[in-house]
mmCIF file of C-alpha atoms in Angstrom:
data_model
loop_
_atom_site.group_PDB
_atom_site.id
_atom_site.type_symbol
_atom_site.label_atom_id
_atom_site.label_comp_id
_atom_site.label_asym_id
_atom_site.label_seq_id
_atom_site.Cartn_x
_atom_site.Cartn_y
_atom_site.Cartn_z
ATOM 1 C CA MET Q 1 7.068 -12.844 72.046
ATOM 2 C CA LYS Q 2 5.940 -12.787 75.655
ATOM 3 C CA ILE Q 3 2.335 -13.382 76.753
ATOM 4 C CA ALA Q 4 1.194 -12.987 80.361
ATOM 5 C CA LEU Q 5 -1.902 -14.614 81.838
ATOM 6 C CA MET Q 6 -3.530 -13.896 85.182
ATOM 7 C CA ASP Q 7 -6.153 -15.539 87.378
ATOM 8 C CA SER Q 8 -6.788 -16.207 91.039
ATOM 9 C CA GLY Q 9 -5.498 -19.756 90.531
ATOM 10 C CA THR Q 10 -5.251 -22.591 88.018
ATOM 11 C CA GLY Q 11 -8.107 -21.326 85.847
ATOM 12 C CA LEU Q 12 -5.469 -19.718 83.620
ATOM 13 C CA LEU Q 13 -4.117 -23.123 82.551
ATOM 14 C CA ALA Q 14 -6.608 -23.631 79.718
ATOM 15 C CA ALA Q 15 -5.860 -20.298 78.046
ATOM 16 C CA ALA Q 16 -2.115 -20.688 78.662
ATOM 17 C CA ALA Q 17 -2.163 -24.103 77.007
ATOM 18 C CA ALA Q 18 -4.111 -22.643 74.086
ATOM 19 C CA VAL Q 19 -1.451 -19.951 73.629
ATOM 20 C CA ARG Q 20 1.254 -22.611 73.886
ATOM 21 C CA ARG Q 21 -0.396 -24.660 71.118
ATOM 22 C CA LEU Q 22 -0.779 -21.623 68.848
ATOM 23 C CA ARG Q 23 2.711 -20.257 69.520
ATOM 24 C CA PRO Q 24 5.072 -22.830 71.043
ATOM 25 C CA ASP Q 25 7.843 -20.247 70.775
ATOM 26 C CA ALA Q 26 6.138 -17.684 73.034
ATOM 27 C CA ASP Q 27 7.448 -17.034 76.522
ATOM 28 C CA LEU Q 28 4.576 -17.340 79.003
ATOM 29 C CA ILE Q 29 4.147 -15.588 82.351
ATOM 30 C CA LEU Q 30 1.535 -17.164 84.627
ATOM 31 C CA SER Q 31 0.542 -14.832 87.474
ATOM 32 C CA SER Q 32 -1.955 -16.057 90.081
ATOM 33 C CA ASP Q 33 -2.984 -15.266 93.648
ATOM 34 C CA PRO Q 34 -3.027 -18.348 95.893
ATOM 35 C CA ASP Q 35 -2.720 -16.116 98.953
ATOM 36 C CA GLY Q 36 -5.904 -14.225 98.047
ATOM 37 C CA MET Q 37 -8.134 -16.807 96.407
ATOM 38 C CA PRO Q 38 -10.967 -17.398 95.918
ATOM 39 C CA TRP Q 39 -11.894 -14.095 94.325
ATOM 40 C CA GLY Q 40 -15.552 -14.931 93.717
ATOM 41 C CA PRO Q 41 -16.861 -14.094 97.231
ATOM 42 C CA ARG Q 42 -14.906 -10.806 97.399
ATOM 43 C CA THR Q 43 -16.463 -7.397 96.780
ATOM 44 C CA PRO Q 44 -15.897 -5.872 93.327
ATOM 45 C CA GLU Q 45 -13.480 -3.370 94.867
ATOM 46 C CA ASP Q 46 -11.502 -6.139 96.552
ATOM 47 C CA VAL Q 47 -11.401 -8.224 93.370
ATOM 48 C CA THR Q 48 -10.060 -5.190 91.535
ATOM 49 C CA ALA Q 49 -7.337 -4.622 94.124
ATOM 50 C CA HIS Q 50 -6.185 -8.242 93.969
ATOM 51 C CA ALA Q 51 -6.361 -8.325 90.182
ATOM 52 C CA LEU Q 52 -4.251 -5.186 89.930
ATOM 53 C CA ALA Q 53 -1.614 -6.674 92.217
ATOM 54 C CA VAL Q 54 -1.442 -9.862 90.149
ATOM 55 C CA ALA Q 55 -1.359 -7.880 86.883
ATOM 56 C CA ARG Q 56 1.426 -5.620 88.163
ATOM 57 C CA ALA Q 57 3.531 -8.654 89.048
ATOM 58 C CA ALA Q 58 3.094 -9.911 85.487
ATOM 59 C CA ALA Q 59 3.645 -6.482 83.917
ATOM 60 C CA ALA Q 60 7.028 -6.219 85.634
ATOM 61 C CA HIS Q 61 8.192 -8.895 83.173
ATOM 62 C CA ARG Q 62 7.256 -6.626 80.256
ATOM 63 C CA PRO Q 63 4.855 -8.866 78.357
ATOM 64 C CA ASP Q 64 3.523 -8.003 74.908
ATOM 65 C CA ALA Q 65 -0.039 -8.729 76.071
ATOM 66 C CA LEU Q 66 -1.942 -9.726 79.214
ATOM 67 C CA ILE Q 67 -4.816 -12.228 79.174
ATOM 68 C CA VAL Q 68 -7.230 -11.896 82.098
ATOM 69 C CA ALA Q 69 -8.041 -15.602 82.219
ATOM 70 C CA CYS Q 70 -10.700 -15.184 84.897
ATOM 71 C CA ASN Q 71 -14.379 -14.416 84.484
ATOM 72 C CA THR Q 72 -14.681 -12.717 87.882
ATOM 73 C CA ALA Q 73 -11.727 -10.402 87.248
ATOM 74 C CA SER Q 74 -12.962 -9.641 83.746
ATOM 75 C CA VAL Q 75 -16.351 -8.595 85.128
ATOM 76 C CA HIS Q 76 -15.078 -6.382 87.942
ATOM 77 C CA ALA Q 77 -11.494 -5.322 87.196
ATOM 78 C CA LEU Q 78 -11.096 -5.066 83.418
ATOM 79 C CA PRO Q 79 -11.604 -1.275 83.217
ATOM 80 C CA ALA Q 80 -9.041 -0.670 85.977
ATOM 81 C CA LEU Q 81 -6.548 -3.080 84.412
ATOM 82 C CA ARG Q 82 -6.866 -1.427 81.016
ATOM 83 C CA ALA Q 83 -6.623 2.050 82.511
ATOM 84 C CA GLU Q 84 -3.339 1.157 84.180
ATOM 85 C CA LEU Q 85 -1.650 -1.017 81.542
ATOM 86 C CA GLU Q 86 -2.891 0.054 78.115
ATOM 87 C CA PRO Q 87 -1.777 1.076 75.571
ATOM 88 C CA ALA Q 88 1.667 -0.260 76.527
ATOM 89 C CA VAL Q 89 0.262 -3.741 77.261
ATOM 90 C CA PRO Q 90 -2.961 -4.846 75.530
ATOM 91 C CA VAL Q 91 -5.355 -6.438 78.042
ATOM 92 C CA ILE Q 92 -7.649 -9.221 76.825
ATOM 93 C CA GLY Q 93 -10.612 -10.158 79.024
ATOM 94 C CA THR Q 94 -12.564 -13.400 79.215
ATOM 95 C CA VAL Q 95 -16.289 -13.460 78.453
ATOM 96 C CA PRO Q 96 -18.425 -16.632 78.729
ATOM 97 C CA ALA Q 97 -19.164 -17.975 75.255
ATOM 98 C CA VAL Q 98 -22.904 -17.305 75.393
ATOM 99 C CA LYS Q 99 -23.086 -15.880 71.876
ATOM 100 C CA PRO Q 100 -21.616 -18.874 69.990
ATOM 101 C CA ALA Q 101 -23.585 -21.288 72.165
ATOM 102 C CA ALA Q 102 -26.855 -19.516 71.364
ATOM 103 C CA THR Q 103 -26.305 -19.603 67.615
ATOM 104 C CA GLY Q 104 -27.421 -23.234 67.612
ATOM 105 C CA GLY Q 105 -30.787 -22.209 68.984
ATOM 106 C CA GLY Q 106 -30.669 -24.039 72.297
ATOM 107 C CA PRO Q 107 -31.580 -25.301 74.731
ATOM 108 C CA VAL Q 108 -28.421 -23.945 76.385
ATOM 109 C CA ALA Q 109 -27.101 -24.273 79.926
ATOM 110 C CA ILE Q 110 -24.556 -21.910 81.478
ATOM 111 C CA TRP Q 111 -22.464 -23.548 84.172
ATOM 112 C CA ALA Q 112 -20.999 -20.861 86.433
ATOM 113 C CA THR Q 113 -20.110 -20.120 90.027
ATOM 114 C CA PRO Q 114 -22.987 -19.403 92.416
ATOM 115 C CA ALA Q 115 -21.953 -15.718 92.510
ATOM 116 C CA THR Q 116 -22.142 -15.416 88.726
ATOM 117 C CA THR Q 117 -25.310 -17.442 88.141
ATOM 118 C CA GLY Q 118 -28.253 -15.059 88.157
ATOM 119 C CA SER Q 119 -26.008 -11.997 88.380
ATOM 120 C CA PRO Q 120 -26.816 -8.851 86.394
ATOM 121 C CA TYR Q 121 -23.697 -9.561 84.307
ATOM 122 C CA GLN Q 122 -24.919 -12.997 83.247
ATOM 123 C CA ARG Q 123 -28.473 -11.782 82.682
ATOM 124 C CA ASP Q 124 -27.114 -9.054 80.411
ATOM 125 C CA LEU Q 125 -25.108 -11.571 78.373
ATOM 126 C CA ILE Q 126 -28.204 -13.709 77.901
ATOM 127 C CA GLU Q 127 -30.324 -10.714 76.908
ATOM 128 C CA ARG Q 128 -27.734 -9.435 74.434
ATOM 129 C CA PHE Q 129 -26.620 -12.668 72.821
ATOM 130 C CA ALA Q 130 -29.296 -15.298 73.512
ATOM 131 C CA HIS Q 131 -32.565 -13.385 73.403
ATOM 132 C CA GLY Q 132 -35.361 -15.821 72.593
ATOM 133 C CA VAL Q 133 -33.196 -18.883 73.262
ATOM 134 C CA ASP Q 134 -34.019 -21.324 76.059
ATOM 135 C CA VAL Q 135 -31.146 -20.698 78.519
ATOM 136 C CA THR Q 136 -30.763 -22.203 81.982
ATOM 137 C CA GLY Q 137 -28.242 -20.888 84.498
ATOM 138 C CA VAL Q 138 -26.706 -23.706 86.521
ATOM 139 C CA ALA Q 139 -24.844 -22.836 89.725
ATOM 140 C CA CYS Q 140 -21.884 -25.129 90.402
ATOM 141 C CA PRO Q 141 -21.021 -24.790 94.108
ATOM 142 C CA GLY Q 142 -17.592 -26.101 95.002
ATOM 143 C CA LEU Q 143 -16.532 -27.042 91.482
ATOM 144 C CA ALA Q 144 -13.917 -24.332 90.972
ATOM 145 C CA ASP Q 145 -12.400 -25.030 94.393
ATOM 146 C CA ALA Q 146 -12.291 -28.763 93.693
ATOM 147 C CA VAL Q 147 -10.577 -28.155 90.348
ATOM 148 C CA GLU Q 148 -8.091 -25.804 92.008
ATOM 149 C CA GLN Q 149 -7.117 -28.536 94.469
ATOM 150 C CA ALA Q 150 -7.246 -31.307 91.828
ATOM 151 C CA ASP Q 151 -9.484 -33.176 94.288
ATOM 152 C CA GLU Q 152 -10.859 -35.992 92.135
ATOM 153 C CA ALA Q 153 -13.674 -37.020 94.472
ATOM 154 C CA ALA Q 154 -14.782 -33.427 95.060
ATOM 155 C CA ILE Q 155 -14.732 -32.716 91.312
ATOM 156 C CA ASP Q 156 -16.926 -35.744 90.607
ATOM 157 C CA ALA Q 157 -19.339 -34.782 93.394
ATOM 158 C CA ALA Q 158 -19.638 -31.142 92.270
ATOM 159 C CA VAL Q 159 -20.113 -32.141 88.627
ATOM 160 C CA ALA Q 160 -22.821 -34.630 89.631
ATOM 161 C CA VAL Q 161 -24.714 -31.975 91.619
ATOM 162 C CA ALA Q 162 -24.569 -29.480 88.735
ATOM 163 C CA ALA Q 163 -25.536 -32.146 86.210
ATOM 164 C CA GLY Q 164 -28.597 -32.919 88.308
ATOM 165 C CA ARG Q 165 -29.633 -29.260 87.993
ATOM 166 C CA THR Q 166 -29.158 -29.211 84.214
ATOM 167 C CA PRO Q 167 -32.140 -29.902 81.920
ATOM 168 C CA ARG Q 168 -31.722 -33.228 80.150
ATOM 169 C CA ASP Q 169 -32.500 -31.748 76.739
ATOM 170 C CA VAL Q 170 -29.678 -29.185 76.603
ATOM 171 C CA ARG Q 171 -27.638 -29.273 73.406
ATOM 172 C CA ALA Q 172 -24.918 -26.805 74.389
ATOM 173 C CA VAL Q 173 -23.223 -25.898 77.664
ATOM 174 C CA VAL Q 174 -21.301 -22.685 78.298
ATOM 175 C CA LEU Q 175 -18.398 -23.170 80.700
ATOM 176 C CA GLY Q 176 -18.736 -19.867 82.537
ATOM 177 C CA CYS Q 177 -15.695 -20.279 84.787
ATOM 178 C CA THR Q 178 -12.221 -20.831 83.377
ATOM 179 C CA HIS Q 179 -11.541 -23.589 85.936
ATOM 180 C CA TYR Q 180 -14.319 -25.691 84.399
ATOM 181 C CA GLU Q 181 -12.498 -26.023 81.083
ATOM 182 C CA LEU Q 182 -9.916 -28.204 82.820
ATOM 183 C CA VAL Q 183 -12.598 -30.851 83.492
ATOM 184 C CA ALA Q 184 -14.642 -30.371 80.331
ATOM 185 C CA GLU Q 185 -14.691 -34.057 79.418
ATOM 186 C CA ARG Q 186 -15.984 -35.008 82.859
ATOM 187 C CA ILE Q 187 -18.756 -32.473 82.427
ATOM 188 C CA ARG Q 188 -19.565 -33.854 78.985
ATOM 189 C CA ALA Q 189 -19.686 -37.431 80.318
ATOM 190 C CA ALA Q 190 -22.056 -36.388 83.115
ATOM 191 C CA LEU Q 191 -24.459 -34.607 80.759
ATOM 192 C CA GLN Q 192 -24.453 -36.596 77.520
ATOM 193 C CA GLN Q 193 -27.741 -38.462 77.144
ATOM 194 C CA PRO Q 194 -27.740 -41.867 75.421
ATOM 195 C CA GLY Q 195 -28.947 -41.580 71.838
ATOM 196 C CA ALA Q 196 -28.957 -37.768 71.923
ATOM 197 C CA PRO Q 197 -26.857 -35.609 69.567
ATOM 198 C CA ALA Q 198 -23.339 -34.933 70.801
ATOM 199 C CA LEU Q 199 -23.332 -32.261 73.461
ATOM 200 C CA VAL Q 200 -21.352 -29.132 72.542
ATOM 201 C CA LEU Q 201 -19.259 -27.453 75.235
ATOM 202 C CA HIS Q 202 -18.279 -23.806 74.797
ATOM 203 C CA GLY Q 203 -15.194 -22.541 76.613
ATOM 204 C CA SER Q 204 -13.251 -19.317 76.177
ATOM 205 C CA ALA Q 205 -9.608 -20.419 76.141
ATOM 206 C CA GLU Q 206 -9.101 -20.777 72.402
ATOM 207 C CA ALA Q 207 -10.860 -17.500 71.633
ATOM 208 C CA VAL Q 208 -8.890 -15.403 74.118
ATOM 209 C CA ALA Q 209 -5.603 -16.961 73.015
ATOM 210 C CA ALA Q 210 -6.350 -16.131 69.395
ATOM 211 C CA GLN Q 211 -7.455 -12.608 70.334
ATOM 212 C CA ALA Q 212 -4.219 -12.002 72.226
ATOM 213 C CA LEU Q 213 -2.205 -12.881 69.137
ATOM 214 C CA ARG Q 214 -4.388 -10.637 66.969
ATOM 215 C CA ARG Q 215 -3.925 -7.709 69.360
ATOM 216 C CA ILE Q 216 -0.143 -7.877 68.980
ATOM 217 C CA GLY Q 217 -0.188 -8.637 65.249
ATOM 218 C CA ALA Q 218 1.120 -12.195 65.586
ATOM 219 C CA GLU Q 219 0.096 -15.192 63.521
ATOM 220 C CA PRO Q 220 -0.354 -18.738 64.852
ATOM 221 C CA ALA Q 221 2.722 -20.869 64.207
ATOM 222 C CA PRO Q 222 2.145 -24.348 65.676
ATOM 223 C CA ALA Q 223 5.113 -26.656 66.115
ATOM 224 C CA ALA Q 224 5.691 -30.100 67.572
ATOM 225 C CA THR Q 225 7.881 -29.008 70.475
ATOM 226 C CA PRO Q 226 7.419 -26.070 72.856
ATOM 227 C CA VAL Q 227 10.520 -23.888 72.894
ATOM 228 C CA GLY Q 228 9.191 -20.848 74.750
ATOM 229 C CA GLY Q 229 9.975 -20.182 78.384
ATOM 230 C CA LEU Q 230 7.687 -20.283 81.405
ATOM 231 C CA THR Q 231 7.675 -17.929 84.384
ATOM 232 C CA VAL Q 232 5.326 -18.683 87.287
ATOM 233 C CA LEU Q 233 4.340 -15.996 89.807
ATOM 234 C CA LEU Q 234 2.368 -16.999 92.913
ATOM 235 C CA SER Q 235 1.047 -13.863 94.651
ATOM 236 C CA GLY Q 236 4.044 -12.051 93.182
ATOM 237 C CA ARG Q 237 6.626 -14.670 94.188
ATOM 238 C CA THR Q 238 8.632 -16.464 91.526
ATOM 239 C CA ALA Q 239 7.920 -20.186 91.805
ATOM 240 C CA GLU Q 240 7.410 -23.417 89.899
ATOM 241 C CA LEU Q 241 4.139 -24.750 88.555
ATOM 242 C CA PRO Q 242 2.154 -26.004 91.567
ATOM 243 C CA ALA Q 243 2.082 -29.789 91.693
ATOM 244 C CA ALA Q 244 -1.731 -29.847 91.434
ATOM 245 C CA THR Q 245 -1.561 -28.391 87.922
ATOM 246 C CA LEU Q 246 0.043 -31.612 86.665
ATOM 247 C CA ALA Q 247 -3.268 -33.392 87.239
ATOM 248 C CA TYR Q 248 -4.480 -31.723 84.031
ATOM 249 C CA ALA Q 249 -3.323 -32.181 80.453
ATOM 250 C CA GLU Q 250 -2.957 -28.409 80.138
ATOM 251 C CA GLY Q 251 -0.603 -28.305 83.102
ATOM 252 C CA ARG Q 252 1.466 -31.183 81.765
ATOM 253 C CA LEU Q 253 1.785 -29.410 78.420
ATOM 254 C CA LEU Q 254 3.041 -26.264 80.110
ATOM 255 C CA ALA Q 255 5.458 -28.285 82.247
ATOM 256 C CA GLN Q 256 7.286 -29.192 79.031
ATOM 257 C CA SER Q 257 8.280 -25.536 78.684
ATOM 258 C CA ARG Q 258 11.720 -24.213 79.436
ATOM 259 C CA THR Q 259 11.257 -23.068 83.029
ATOM 260 C CA ASP Q 260 12.627 -19.663 83.950
ATOM 261 C CA THR Q 261 12.516 -20.393 87.686
ATOM 262 C CA ALA Q 262 14.336 -22.618 90.109
ATOM 263 C CA GLY Q 263 13.372 -25.063 92.816
ATOM 264 C CA ALA Q 264 11.065 -28.007 93.304
ATOM 265 C CA LEU Q 265 7.407 -28.206 92.398
ATOM 266 C CA SER Q 266 5.361 -26.519 95.087
ATOM 267 C CA GLY Q 267 2.580 -28.393 96.792
#
């Protein structure tokens, strides 16, 4: 079994780690675009062009499925990716978990990039899945970039700014950018109010990993030791996991994989 994941950068780590936990025997292909990131400020047409290039690099390895582990690419490029790759390669997009977060009744906060917060896409998700629920969109400037660089001080500063914009009574937070899942516990610590019920964070990694397996008719088969291989593509170039990914538990889990590349960790 071979599962490919794509993103502009390290945001794919959470979904890749989720696939690794569900199927430690799966070969993983991680295709990202360090030369072209960030994708968020790009036009929809430009995002689509970059996403197609990253997807084609992954598709050359003949995966059984491709996870688009990026909210921006899922919004703008999913139709083009599916038109090019399906039905040969099922394409699974990433949607912020607004629906499960809203089932608790709120109040709910959606942490997302400035480009996504207040966008027609996010407003549509709220209208469709959280109508009548108290939902606050919280822009998180700089957080995705800080996570990408594993810059501890910048992560703490960006989380603090976003936490200051988040209503104190929220009971659930949607992590509307895949990068944010890598620092979920820092976000929880910044938002949890003393004496309040435990804050619930809603990411997308587990859901998209499970959906990918369903699309190819595979069942979860957890095991203690990863035995599947790992191929890393950086803007189409075969490489090793970037050193910054090892700052996160998800990256360290993936580093245990049998690596199908050669050379030192890239910086």
